Amino acid sequence: MSEDFVVALGRDALTTALLVGAPVLGFSLVTGLVVSIFQAVTQINEVTLTFVPKILAVFAALALFGPWSMQVLLQFSERLLGNLGAGL
């Protein structure tokens, strides 16, 4: 395997991981920010108030972006397996 092939493969893997993870992390981040602002305004310090909305947001993001994420992962797998012989 050449160095260029390994670098391109690593870059493609990191890009795919970021593309798949970004929507879920974004939903979780926005939900956490909204809940934190709500807690600061109302001075409610309930522990479950921070976790339950985040879990629901993550499930919603997975349901919403799941098919797209699967398509991105399948395309990455096809590229990886298609170039497997080329890297030798």
Coordinates of N, CA and C in Angstrom, one line a residue, residues 11-48:
R11 N -8.6 9.8 5.4 CA -9.4 11.0 5.2 C -10.8 10.7 4.8
D12 N -11.0 9.7 4.0 CA -12.4 9.3 3.6 C -13.1 8.7 4.8
A13 N -12.4 7.9 5.7 CA -13.0 7.3 6.8 C -13.4 8.4 7.8
L14 N -12.5 9.4 8.1 CA -12.8 10.5 9.0 C -14.0 11.3 8.5
T15 N -14.0 11.6 7.2 CA -15.1 12.4 6.6 C -16.4 11.7 6.7
T16 N -16.4 10.4 6.5 CA -17.6 9.6 6.6 C -18.1 9.6 8.1
A17 N -17.2 9.4 9.0 CA -17.6 9.4 10.4 C -18.1 10.8 10.9
L18 N -17.6 11.8 10.4 CA -18.1 13.2 10.7 C -19.5 13.4 10.1
L19 N -19.6 13.0 8.9 CA -20.9 13.1 8.2 C -22.0 12.3 8.9
V20 N -21.7 11.1 9.4 CA -22.7 10.3 10.0 C -23.0 10.8 11.4
G21 N -22.0 11.3 12.1 CA -22.2 11.7 13.5 C -22.7 13.1 13.7
A22 N -22.4 13.9 12.8 CA -22.8 15.4 12.9 C -24.2 15.6 13.2
P23 N -25.2 15.0 12.5 CA -26.6 15.4 12.8 C -27.0 15.0 14.2
V24 N -26.6 13.8 14.6 CA -27.0 13.3 16.0 C -26.3 14.2 17.0
L25 N -25.1 14.5 16.9 CA -24.4 15.4 17.8 C -25.0 16.8 17.8
G26 N -25.3 17.3 16.6 CA -25.9 18.6 16.5 C -27.3 18.7 17.2
F27 N -28.1 17.7 17.0 CA -29.4 17.7 17.7 C -29.2 17.6 19.2
S28 N -28.3 16.8 19.7 CA -28.0 16.7 21.1 C -27.5 18.0 21.7
L29 N -26.6 18.7 20.9 CA -26.0 19.9 21.4 C -27.1 21.0 21.5
V30 N -27.9 21.1 20.5 CA -29.0 22.2 20.5 C -30.0 21.9 21.6
T31 N -30.3 20.6 21.8 CA -31.3 20.3 22.9 C -30.7 20.6 24.2
G32 N -29.4 20.2 24.4 CA -28.7 20.5 25.7 C -28.6 22.0 26.0
L33 N -28.4 22.8 24.9 CA -28.3 24.2 25.1 C -29.7 24.8 25.5
V34 N -30.7 24.3 24.8 CA -32.1 24.8 25.2 C -32.5 24.4 26.6
V35 N -32.2 23.2 27.0 CA -32.5 22.7 28.3 C -31.7 23.5 29.3
S36 N -30.4 23.8 29.1 CA -29.6 24.6 30.0 C -30.1 26.0 30.2
I37 N -30.5 26.6 29.1 CA -31.1 27.9 29.2 C -32.4 27.9 30.0
F38 N -33.2 26.9 29.7 CA -34.5 26.7 30.5 C -34.2 26.5 32.0
Q39 N -33.2 25.7 32.3 CA -32.9 25.5 33.7 C -32.3 26.8 34.3
A40 N -31.6 27.6 33.6 CA -31.0 28.8 34.2 C -32.1 29.8 34.4
V41 N -33.1 29.9 33.5 CA -34.2 30.8 33.6 C -35.1 30.5 34.8
T42 N -35.4 29.2 34.9 CA -36.4 28.8 35.9 C -35.8 28.3 37.2
Q43 N -34.5 28.2 37.2 CA -33.7 27.7 38.4 C -34.2 26.3 38.8
I44 N -34.5 25.5 37.9 CA -34.8 24.1 38.1 C -33.6 23.3 37.9
N45 N -33.1 22.5 38.9 CA -31.9 21.8 38.8 C -32.2 20.3 38.9
E46 N -33.1 19.8 38.1 CA -33.5 18.4 38.1 C -32.5 17.7 37.1
V47 N -31.9 16.6 37.6 CA -30.9 15.9 36.8 C -31.5 15.2 35.6
T48 N -32.7 14.6 35.8 CA -33.3 13.9 34.6 C -33.8 14.9 33.5

